[in-house]
Coordinates of C-alpha atoms and ligand atoms in Angstrom, one line a residue:
X1 CA -6.1 -16.8 -12.5
X2 CA -9.6 -17.7 -11.3
X3 CA -12.0 -17.4 -8.0
X4 CA -10.7 -21.1 -7.0
X5 CA -6.9 -20.4 -7.3
X6 CA -7.7 -17.5 -5.0
X7 CA -9.5 -19.9 -2.8
X8 CA -6.7 -22.2 -3.2
X9 CA -4.1 -20.0 -2.2
X10 CA -6.7 -18.6 0.8
X11 CA -6.7 -22.2 2.1
X12 CA -3.1 -22.8 2.1
X13 CA -2.6 -19.8 4.1
X14 CA -4.7 -20.4 6.3
X15 CA -3.5 -23.9 6.8
X16 CA -0.1 -21.9 8.0
X17 CA -2.2 -19.7 10.4
X18 CA -5.2 -20.8 11.7
X19 CA -6.5 -17.3 12.9
X20 CA -8.9 -15.0 11.7
X21 CA -7.0 -12.2 10.0
X22 CA -8.4 -8.8 10.8
X23 CA -6.1 -6.8 8.5
X24 CA -3.6 -7.1 5.6
X25 CA -1.0 -4.3 5.6
X26 CA 1.3 -4.4 2.1
X27 CA 4.3 -2.4 2.7
X28 CA 6.2 -0.8 -0.1
X29 CA 9.8 -0.3 -1.0
X30 CA 12.1 0.3 1.8
X31 CA 9.3 -0.1 4.3
X32 CA 9.7 -3.9 4.7
X33 CA 10.9 -3.5 8.1
X34 CA 7.6 -3.4 9.5
X35 CA 7.2 -7.2 9.2
X36 CA 9.9 -7.7 12.2
X37 CA 7.6 -5.8 14.4
X38 CA 4.6 -9.1 14.7
X39 CA 4.7 -11.6 17.4
X40 CA 4.4 -15.4 16.6
X41 CA 5.3 -14.5 13.0
X42 CA 4.8 -17.3 10.7
X43 CA 6.9 -16.4 7.6
X44 CA 5.5 -17.9 3.8
X45 CA 7.6 -17.5 0.9
X46 CA 6.0 -16.5 -2.3
X47 CA 7.2 -19.1 -4.1
X48 CA 5.6 -21.7 -1.7
X49 CA 1.7 -20.0 -2.1
X50 CA -0.1 -21.7 -4.8
X51 CA -0.7 -19.4 -8.0
X52 CA 2.0 -16.4 -6.8
X53 CA 4.6 -15.4 -8.4
X54 CA 7.8 -14.4 -6.9
X55 CA 9.0 -10.6 -6.5
X56 CA 12.3 -9.4 -8.1
X57 CA 12.5 -5.8 -7.7
X58 CA 15.6 -4.7 -4.9
X59 CA 14.0 -4.3 -2.1
X60 CA 11.1 -6.2 -2.1
X61 CA 11.7 -9.7 -0.5
X62 CA 8.6 -11.5 -1.3
X63 CA 7.0 -12.9 1.6
X64 CA 3.7 -13.2 3.5
X65 CA 4.5 -12.8 7.4
X66 CA 1.4 -13.5 9.8
X67 CA 1.3 -12.6 13.1
X68 CA -0.3 -10.4 16.4
X69 CA 0.2 -6.9 16.9
X70 CA -1.8 -5.0 19.7
X71 CA -3.9 -7.9 20.2
X72 CA -4.6 -8.4 16.3
X73 CA -3.9 -11.0 13.8
X74 CA -2.6 -9.6 10.7
X75 CA -0.8 -10.2 7.4
X76 CA 1.7 -8.3 5.9
X77 CA 2.7 -8.6 2.5
X78 CA 6.4 -7.9 2.3
X79 CA 7.0 -7.2 -1.1
X80 CA 4.6 -7.1 -4.2
X81 CA 4.4 -7.8 -7.8
X82 CA 4.6 -4.7 -10.1
X83 CA 2.8 -4.1 -13.6
X84 CA 6.4 -3.2 -14.9
X85 CA 7.9 -6.4 -14.2
X86 CA 5.9 -8.0 -16.5
X87 CA 3.5 -9.4 -14.4
X88 CA -0.5 -9.4 -16.0
X89 CA -2.6 -7.5 -14.0
X90 CA -4.5 -10.8 -12.7
X91 CA -0.6 -11.8 -11.4
X92 CA -0.5 -8.3 -9.7
X93 CA -3.8 -8.8 -7.9
X94 CA -3.6 -12.0 -7.1
X95 CA -2.8 -11.2 -3.5
X96 CA -5.4 -9.2 -2.5
X97 CA -7.7 -11.6 -3.9
X98 CA -6.3 -14.5 -2.2
X99 CA -6.5 -12.0 1.4
X100 CA -10.0 -11.4 0.4
X101 CA -10.9 -14.9 0.0
X102 CA -9.4 -15.6 3.6
X103 CA -12.1 -13.0 4.9
X104 CA -9.6 -10.1 5.5
X105 CA -12.0 -6.7 5.6
X106 CA -9.1 -4.1 6.0
X107 CA -6.3 -3.8 3.6
X108 CA -3.1 -0.8 4.3
X109 CA -1.9 0.0 1.1
X110 CA 1.3 1.5 1.8
X111 CA 4.1 2.5 -1.2
X112 CA 7.3 4.7 -2.1
X113 CA 6.2 7.7 -4.0
X114 CA 7.6 11.0 -5.6
X115 CA 6.1 14.3 -5.0
X116 CA 4.7 16.3 -7.0
X117 CA 3.4 19.2 -4.3
X118 CA 6.1 21.5 -3.0
X119 CA 4.4 21.3 0.7
X120 CA 4.9 17.6 0.8
X121 CA 8.6 16.7 1.5
X122 CA 10.7 13.8 1.4
X123 CA 10.8 12.0 3.9
X124 CA 7.2 13.0 5.0
X125 CA 4.1 10.4 4.9
X126 CA 0.9 11.1 2.9
X127 CA -2.6 9.7 3.9
X128 CA -4.0 8.5 -0.1
X129 CA -7.3 10.6 -0.2
X130 CA -7.9 9.5 -3.7
X131 CA -6.0 7.9 -6.8
X132 CA -5.5 8.6 -10.1
X133 CA -5.0 5.3 -12.1
X134 CA -2.8 6.5 -15.3
X135 CA -1.2 2.8 -15.4
X136 CA -3.0 2.8 -18.8
X137 CA -5.1 -0.3 -18.2
X138 CA -7.5 -1.3 -15.4
X139 CA -6.8 -4.2 -13.8
X140 CA -10.1 -5.4 -13.9
X141 CA -10.2 -5.5 -17.7
X142 CA -11.7 -9.1 -18.6
X143 CA -14.2 -11.2 -17.9
X144 CA -15.8 -10.4 -14.1
X145 CA -16.3 -13.0 -11.8
X146 CA -19.0 -11.8 -9.8
X147 CA -18.0 -14.0 -7.1
X148 CA -14.9 -11.6 -6.8
X149 CA -17.6 -8.3 -7.0
X150 CA -19.5 -6.1 -9.2
X151 CA -18.8 -5.8 -13.0
X152 CA -19.1 -1.9 -12.8
X153 CA -17.3 -1.3 -9.4
X154 CA -18.3 2.1 -7.6
X155 CA -14.8 4.2 -7.1
X156 CA -16.5 7.1 -5.5
X157 CA -15.0 6.1 -1.8
X158 CA -11.8 4.1 -2.5
X159 CA -9.8 5.5 0.6
X160 CA -12.3 4.1 3.6
X161 CA -13.2 7.6 5.5
X162 CA -13.2 6.0 8.8
X163 CA -10.0 4.5 8.4
X164 CA -8.4 7.9 7.0
X165 CA -10.0 9.5 10.4
X166 CA -8.1 6.7 12.2
X167 CA -4.9 7.5 10.7
X168 CA -5.3 11.1 11.2
X169 CA -6.0 10.6 14.9
X170 CA -2.9 8.2 15.1
X171 CA -0.7 10.5 13.4
X172 CA -1.7 13.3 15.9
X173 CA -1.3 11.3 18.7
X174 CA 1.8 10.2 18.0
X175 CA 2.9 14.2 16.9
X176 CA 1.8 15.1 20.4
X177 CA 4.4 12.7 22.1
X178 CA 6.8 13.3 20.0
X179 CA 7.1 17.3 19.4
X180 CA 5.5 18.3 22.7
X181 CA 7.5 21.5 22.2
X182 CA 7.2 21.9 18.9
X183 CA 4.9 24.4 16.8
X184 CA 1.5 23.7 15.8
X185 CA 3.0 23.2 12.4
X186 CA 5.4 20.6 13.1
X187 CA 2.4 18.5 14.9
X188 CA -0.2 19.4 12.2
X189 CA 2.5 18.0 9.4
X190 CA 3.1 14.5 10.7
X191 CA 0.7 13.0 7.9
X192 CA -0.1 15.2 4.7
X193 CA -2.7 14.2 2.6
X194 CA -3.1 14.2 -1.0
X195 CA -4.0 12.2 -4.4
X196 CA -1.9 9.6 -5.7
X197 CA -1.2 8.9 -9.2
X198 CA -0.3 5.5 -10.3
X199 CA 1.9 5.1 -13.3
X200 CA 3.2 1.9 -15.1
X201 CA 6.8 2.9 -14.7
X202 CA 9.7 1.3 -14.7
X203 CA 10.9 4.9 -15.4
X204 CA 10.6 7.3 -13.3
X205 CA 8.8 10.0 -15.0
X206 CA 10.0 13.3 -17.2
X207 CA 9.6 16.8 -16.2
X208 CA 7.6 17.2 -18.7
X209 CA 5.2 14.4 -17.4
X210 CA 5.8 15.9 -14.1
X211 CA 4.1 19.4 -15.3
X212 CA 1.2 17.3 -16.4
X213 CA 0.5 15.4 -13.6
X214 CA 0.5 18.4 -11.3
X215 CA -1.7 20.0 -13.9
X216 CA -4.3 17.0 -13.4
X217 CA -4.1 17.8 -9.6
X218 CA -2.2 14.9 -8.6
X219 CA 0.2 15.0 -5.1
X220 CA 2.6 12.2 -5.7
X221 CA 3.3 9.5 -8.4
X222 CA 4.3 5.8 -7.9
X223 CA 4.2 2.6 -9.7
X224 CA 1.9 0.5 -7.4
X225 CA -0.8 0.8 -4.9
X226 CA -3.9 1.2 -7.5
X227 CA -4.7 -2.2 -8.9
X228 CA -4.2 -3.2 -5.4
X229 CA -6.9 -0.8 -4.1
X230 CA -9.0 -1.3 -6.9
X231 CA -8.8 -5.5 -6.2
X232 CA -9.8 -4.6 -3.0
X233 CA -12.6 -2.5 -3.3
X234 CA -14.0 -4.6 -5.9
X235 CA -14.3 -6.9 -3.4
X236 CA -15.5 -4.6 -0.6
X237 CA -12.8 -4.6 1.3
X238 CA -11.9 -1.2 3.3
X239 CA -8.7 0.5 2.0
X240 CA -6.3 2.8 3.3
X241 CA -3.5 4.1 1.8
X242 CA -0.1 5.7 2.9
X243 CA 2.5 6.8 0.6
X244 CA 5.9 7.5 2.1
X245 CA 7.5 10.3 -0.1
X246 CA 11.0 9.6 -1.1
X247 CA 11.8 12.7 -3.6
X248 CA 11.0 15.2 -5.2
X249 CA 9.4 14.1 -8.9
X250 CA 11.7 14.7 -11.5
X251 CA 12.4 18.0 -12.6
X252 CA 11.0 19.8 -9.3
X253 CA 14.5 20.0 -8.0
X254 CA 18.1 20.0 -9.2
X255 CA 19.4 16.3 -9.6
X256 CA 18.1 13.2 -11.0
X257 CA 16.2 10.1 -9.2
X258 CA 17.7 7.2 -7.9
X259 CA 16.2 4.0 -6.6
X260 CA 18.9 3.4 -3.9
X261 CA 17.8 6.8 -2.5
X262 CA 14.3 6.2 -2.8
X263 CA 15.0 3.3 -0.7
X264 CA 17.0 4.7 1.7
X265 CA 14.4 7.5 2.3
X266 CA 11.9 4.8 3.1
X267 CA 14.1 3.6 5.4
X268 CA 14.9 6.5 7.3
X269 CA 11.2 7.0 8.4
X270 CA 10.9 3.2 9.2
X271 CA 10.4 4.7 12.8
X272 CA 7.6 6.6 12.6
X273 CA 6.1 4.6 9.9
X274 CA 6.2 1.6 12.3
X275 CA 4.6 3.4 15.1
X276 CA 2.0 4.7 12.6
X277 CA 0.8 1.6 11.4
X278 CA 0.9 0.1 14.8
X279 CA -1.6 2.9 16.2
X280 CA -3.8 2.4 13.5
X281 CA -3.9 -1.4 13.5
X282 CA -4.4 -1.3 16.9
X283 CA -7.8 0.7 16.3
X284 CA -9.1 -1.1 13.2
X285 CA -12.3 -3.6 13.5
Ligands
LIG1 N1 8.2 8.1 -9.8 C1 7.3 7.2 -9.6 N2 7.7 6.5 -8.5 C2 8.4 6.5 -7.1 C3 9.1 7.7 -7.3 C4 9.0 8.8 -8.8 O1 9.4 10.1 -8.8 N3 9.6 7.9 -6.1 C5 9.3 6.6 -5.9 N4 8.6 5.8 -6.3

């Protein structure tokens, strides 16, 4: 997966959608419906894009949707590649690298995640303030191509402070409208905030592991996002991360964790999630 491969993919995408793209959105498990919000949409199957691999996991349909929303041209990744599927990190990062070569400057990464924090409940959204890479490998391991970015990228502010402010303001505006008669607490709680810990999966965690990551100080666990965030920052893109909390992590409550339930919870918050994204995008750029 070379720099030239990423340029080739970017040129292919540009040949199908001839507008500068201001932002990209990567949709997590159960959150794919946002792609239907785009006007004048152009859909490109990952299968057709040079050097992309095709997504396999249930709930990830595997296409890039380009179109307009709130007067902005955006690219939406409906489905992503995960390390647990057996792809190399270069394959996992590749779509973000291709988007980078298209000149996309803003990336919104979304995911489904399990909560480690009793104040962040299933069905809630969490703005990612920072992350921990506990996947066991860094996606940038290997020779560095300086045309993507530096050998030793700074990770002090992975999640862009300005984009975070935009997200909080958007959430507040929605809360004002939706819960006009609700308590202050209800209003404040529309978008929680926390640290996302990425693990390789595909198993969910054991209760012992959950206790470990809680001690580390993480608020949510998931199996994606961090490789994308690292690849995006490496290229100097601005990153925003939003987790949809689909379950309490293993052992925090009675019962086990089921992928179908994870997907269904994602779909339950689809409405508010779509509105939040729409408002954030309207303020970007
Ligand atoms: N753990 C890891 N990944 C997840 C979870 C979880 O509990 N829920 C959704 N994705």
